[in-house]
């Protein structure tokens, strides 16, 4: 064992010889708001000096202005303590040391700064011992007000000390602001107690003020028991109260307090303490109202002045005072304009018997005296007015009097019950011209649960008293006050203000008119006076559609509001909340649905669409009018009507039907007898032309020129417009070909050329189906050689022959055909050329 000791010591010395930094003090508790100074010392190193050190607080380098160099191996820093969270303060070295392997050879040392507040001095220390059964409990409970702030890292604790007559000290620790001490055996009655509280934490401690009192001053007894109220018939305005002490006077001597009020009222009247500050067990209440139910309560405390706690109030003790003769009626009048000119209607009213001291009033006797005509009065007989006990108002109308503005009366009223008749009360109603002026500058303000009124008196020396009238809902009330000092400031009448509660009801919200597509106007009525129970401060409107809810607050005088920016065709639920300073009431829901279209919007759409269709229709009709020819040509092309063609009925066996010329047609047409197969009957100039074409037409397989088929039903080419008859190949078998012949002389009176003209043949193509003559070519061939057609010639022919130069040009509208069998067969021009197809048919030359 001895051999191991040097080895162990050498290890420690070797460890202590290592260079290091040390901060003092270690892990301090700091008070927030103060300055803290720490010192960093260099241990076992000559290489590192204080100039190589620097400080860092919460990862922030501390400025050098806060450093203080003590010597070459020690450096101070001073920082201001802020914030409640703990922080780290580090001392670091700039140089690296080969003897310190950690932190890259740089020396470092740090401490944690724990922050808090010094404890505050406890205040308002109070203690109490309550009665338990017939004695005072041993439990002694105290509480106090904690002063100052605390942090979780530096909490404040408390110790309650109770010293009993300097002989026995009780104490208990707690972290709260209250504690309880249990006395040994029993409560120290009639002994002096000294009480104080000590507050302490890591930063210090402090004590409260010491409280030295008799133990009885900390006692709270039970309320008096067996409280009884006695009514004596001979004392109609008083009640006798008896009770029992809650605890024996050997422990605590008590004084008492009594209060009473009318049944159903919360306005308590307190008996002066000087009358009850004795150890008594009964008391008589005086100056009460006859035949009135009163509620009485009693409490007690230690009778030592300035100390002790009042007990709770006893349970209610209720009793009615005996019946007595009624007191004088409390009269007033309501004046309104009469039905006639210069007339007044006066209502004489009296406070309702239910509100009077004597509730058993059976009737009122009333007399009305004319102040101007004393002769009318004589011996006035009183009028009896029975009491209507079912009436629930605050006043009773005794009589209605119709007076002229110049009349004045005086009313006398007495109240009657089973005991007797009250003293007489009078009320004068002067003529209108002599009425006193009203007061000015009336002001009302709340004061101690009541309403205080201030006003300026009128400039009249006749004023002897004032009457203040106020209205609450449907009820009218009034109070009188004397003006004892003329010219002095007016009296200040104090009246109990009604308790302010939430309104009994909220106004029913409804919709004004119909809702729009994005807005709706809500209206509501004011809350009746009887349901207000205070002044309305504002209304809040709630409206929602599904989960989308909104609310709007409006002033108290508002009775309508327009909701805007609503959605189209959406159902909304709305209600209204009426608020006073003490609460609010919400009405029932009202629902409405916004319109799909705004008023006039649907009509605008219909009118717009109608105008659009009308405009389109007008434009279409105008286009049809201005472009009717083009439309007709494109939609309904004009196709020759085969029923009006003469070639369909022509054959060698049947002569052509000669149509009667029209008024505007050719006049004087001669009829020539021409054999279709005899070339000698033709005009001389036509014969030469036909002779040239004869071989060509026959070489084209004897085409008939209609439908592109010949007598042999083979395709052929059409004849050109030139005299040479240039050919055009027609490979379409369905093409119908037509020909026209133009006469050699002038057309319709035109002067013909002096040179002889030859007939011009023209063909056009059509998709017109074949006629009967082409459907039966064999019949046509057989009849062609032996049939002839005679053509009439009118009187104009002789004129043409006579003049030799004027011959009307005629258009051939029928298809031309040639006889394929006879060499001298010639084409004959039909006499009627007025039919002129325009599309796919004929073309005038």
Coordinates of N, CA and C in Angstrom, one line a residue, residues 439-521:
X439 N -88.3 73.8 -15.9 CA -86.9 74.0 -15.6 C -86.1 73.9 -16.8
X440 N -84.8 74.3 -16.8 CA -83.9 74.3 -17.9 C -82.6 73.5 -17.5
X441 N -81.9 73.1 -18.6 CA -80.6 72.5 -18.4 C -80.7 71.3 -17.5
X442 N -81.6 70.4 -17.8 CA -81.8 69.2 -17.0 C -80.7 68.2 -17.3
X443 N -80.0 67.7 -16.3 CA -79.0 66.7 -16.5 C -79.2 65.5 -15.6
X444 N -79.0 64.3 -16.1 CA -79.1 63.0 -15.4 C -77.8 62.2 -15.5
X445 N -77.4 61.8 -14.3 CA -76.1 61.0 -14.3 C -76.2 59.9 -13.2
X446 N -75.6 58.7 -13.5 CA -75.7 57.7 -12.4 C -74.7 58.1 -11.3
X447 N -75.1 57.6 -10.1 CA -74.3 57.9 -8.9 C -74.6 56.9 -7.8
X448 N -73.7 56.0 -7.6 CA -73.9 55.0 -6.5 C -75.1 54.2 -6.6
X449 N -75.4 53.7 -7.8 CA -76.6 52.8 -8.0 C -77.9 53.6 -8.1
X450 N -77.8 54.9 -8.2 CA -79.0 55.8 -8.3 C -78.8 56.8 -9.4
X451 N -79.8 57.5 -9.7 CA -79.8 58.5 -10.8 C -79.9 59.9 -10.1
X452 N -78.9 60.7 -10.3 CA -78.9 62.1 -9.8 C -79.3 63.1 -10.8
X453 N -80.2 63.9 -10.5 CA -80.8 64.9 -11.4 C -80.3 66.3 -11.0
X454 N -79.9 67.1 -11.9 CA -79.5 68.5 -11.7 C -80.2 69.4 -12.7
X455 N -80.7 70.5 -12.3 CA -81.4 71.4 -13.3 C -81.3 72.9 -12.8
X456 N -81.6 73.8 -13.6 CA -81.7 75.2 -13.3 C -83.1 75.6 -13.1
X457 N -83.4 76.4 -12.0 CA -84.8 76.7 -11.7 C -85.3 77.8 -12.6
X458 N -86.6 77.9 -12.8 CA -87.1 79.0 -13.7 C -87.0 80.3 -12.9
X459 N -87.1 81.4 -13.7 CA -87.1 82.8 -13.1 C -88.4 83.1 -12.5
X460 N -88.8 82.5 -11.4 CA -90.1 82.7 -10.7 C -89.9 82.5 -9.2
X461 N -90.5 83.5 -8.5 CA -90.4 83.4 -7.0 C -91.5 82.5 -6.5
X462 N -92.4 82.1 -7.3 CA -93.6 81.3 -6.8 C -93.3 79.8 -6.6
X463 N -92.1 79.4 -7.1 CA -91.7 78.0 -7.0 C -91.4 77.6 -5.6
X464 N -92.2 76.6 -5.0 CA -92.0 76.2 -3.7 C -91.5 74.7 -3.6
X465 N -91.8 73.9 -4.6 CA -91.3 72.6 -4.7 C -91.3 72.1 -6.1
X466 N -90.6 71.0 -6.3 CA -90.4 70.4 -7.7 C -91.0 69.0 -7.7
X467 N -91.5 68.6 -8.8 CA -92.0 67.2 -9.0 C -91.2 66.7 -10.2
X468 N -90.6 65.5 -10.0 CA -89.8 64.9 -11.1 C -90.6 63.7 -11.5
X469 N -90.8 63.6 -12.8 CA -91.6 62.5 -13.4 C -90.7 61.7 -14.4
X470 N -90.8 60.5 -14.3 CA -90.0 59.6 -15.2 C -90.9 58.4 -15.7
X471 N -90.5 57.9 -16.8 CA -91.3 56.8 -17.5 C -90.4 55.6 -17.6
X472 N -90.8 54.5 -17.2 CA -90.1 53.2 -17.4 C -91.0 52.2 -18.1
X473 N -90.8 52.0 -19.3 CA -91.7 51.2 -20.1 C -93.1 51.8 -20.2
X474 N -94.1 51.1 -19.7 CA -95.5 51.6 -19.8 C -95.8 52.3 -18.4
X475 N -94.9 52.3 -17.5 CA -95.2 52.8 -16.2 C -94.7 54.3 -16.0
X476 N -95.5 55.0 -15.2 CA -95.1 56.4 -14.9 C -95.0 56.5 -13.4
X477 N -93.9 57.2 -13.0 CA -93.7 57.4 -11.6 C -93.2 58.9 -11.4
X478 N -93.3 59.3 -10.1 CA -93.0 60.7 -9.8 C -92.5 60.8 -8.4
X479 N -91.8 61.9 -8.1 CA -91.4 62.1 -6.7 C -91.3 63.6 -6.5
X480 N -91.5 64.1 -5.3 CA -91.6 65.5 -4.9 C -90.4 65.9 -4.1
X481 N -90.0 67.2 -4.2 CA -88.9 67.7 -3.4 C -89.1 69.1 -3.1
X482 N -88.8 69.6 -1.9 CA -89.0 70.9 -1.4 C -87.8 71.8 -1.8
X483 N -88.1 73.1 -2.2 CA -87.1 74.0 -2.4 C -87.0 74.9 -1.2
X484 N -86.2 74.5 -0.2 CA -86.2 75.2 1.1 C -85.5 76.6 1.0
X485 N -84.6 76.8 0.2 CA -83.8 78.0 0.1 C -84.0 78.6 -1.3
X486 N -84.9 79.6 -1.3 CA -85.1 80.3 -2.6 C -83.8 80.9 -3.1
X487 N -83.5 80.8 -4.4 CA -82.3 81.3 -5.0 C -81.1 80.4 -4.8
X488 N -81.2 79.4 -4.0 CA -80.1 78.5 -3.8 C -80.1 77.4 -5.0
X489 N -79.0 76.7 -5.1 CA -79.0 75.6 -6.2 C -80.2 74.7 -6.0
X490 N -80.7 74.2 -7.0 CA -81.9 73.3 -6.9 C -81.6 72.0 -6.1
X491 N -82.6 71.4 -5.6 CA -82.4 70.1 -4.9 C -82.0 69.1 -5.9
X492 N -81.4 68.1 -5.4 CA -80.9 66.9 -6.2 C -81.7 65.7 -5.8
X493 N -82.7 65.4 -6.6 CA -83.5 64.2 -6.3 C -82.8 63.0 -6.7
X494 N -82.7 62.0 -5.8 CA -82.0 60.7 -6.0 C -83.1 59.7 -6.1
X495 N -83.0 58.9 -7.2 CA -84.0 57.9 -7.5 C -83.3 56.6 -7.8
X496 N -83.8 55.6 -7.4 CA -83.1 54.3 -7.6 C -83.2 53.9 -9.1
X497 N -82.0 53.7 -9.7 CA -82.0 53.4 -11.1 C -82.3 51.9 -11.3
X498 N -83.0 51.5 -12.3 CA -83.3 50.1 -12.6 C -82.0 49.3 -12.8
X499 N -82.0 48.1 -12.4 CA -80.9 47.2 -12.7 C -80.8 47.0 -14.2
X500 N -79.5 47.0 -14.7 CA -79.3 46.8 -16.1 C -79.1 45.3 -16.3
X501 N -79.9 44.8 -17.2 CA -79.8 43.4 -17.6 C -79.9 43.3 -19.1
X502 N -79.7 42.1 -19.6 CA -79.9 41.9 -21.0 C -81.4 42.2 -21.4
X503 N -81.7 42.6 -22.6 CA -83.1 42.9 -22.9 C -83.9 41.6 -22.8
X504 N -85.2 41.8 -22.4 CA -86.1 40.6 -22.3 C -86.3 40.0 -23.7
X505 N -86.2 40.7 -24.8 CA -86.5 40.2 -26.1 C -85.6 41.0 -27.1
X506 N -85.4 40.4 -28.2 CA -84.7 41.0 -29.3 C -85.7 41.4 -30.4
X507 N -85.4 42.4 -31.2 CA -86.4 42.7 -32.2 C -86.5 41.6 -33.3
X508 N -87.6 41.5 -33.8 CA -87.9 40.5 -34.9 C -87.4 41.1 -36.2
X509 N -86.4 40.5 -36.8 CA -85.9 41.0 -38.1 C -86.7 40.4 -39.2
X510 N -87.0 41.2 -40.2 CA -87.7 40.8 -41.4 C -87.1 41.5 -42.6
X511 N -87.6 41.0 -43.8 CA -87.2 41.5 -45.1 C -88.1 42.6 -45.6
X512 N -87.5 43.7 -46.0 CA -88.3 44.8 -46.6 C -88.4 44.6 -48.1
X513 N -89.6 44.3 -48.6 CA -89.8 44.0 -50.0 C -89.2 42.6 -50.3
X514 N -88.8 42.5 -51.6 CA -88.2 41.3 -52.1 C -86.7 41.4 -52.1
X515 N -86.0 40.3 -51.9 CA -84.5 40.4 -52.0 C -84.1 40.6 -53.5
X516 N -82.9 41.2 -53.7 CA -82.3 41.3 -55.0 C -81.5 40.1 -55.3
X517 N -80.7 40.2 -56.4 CA -79.8 39.1 -56.7 C -78.5 39.1 -55.9
X518 N -78.1 40.3 -55.4 CA -76.9 40.3 -54.5 C -77.1 41.2 -53.3
X519 N -78.3 41.6 -52.9 CA -78.5 42.4 -51.8 C -79.9 42.2 -51.2
X520 N -80.1 42.6 -49.9 CA -81.4 42.4 -49.3 C -81.4 43.4 -48.1
X521 N -82.6 44.1 -48.0 CA -82.7 45.1 -46.9 C -83.5 44.5 -45.8

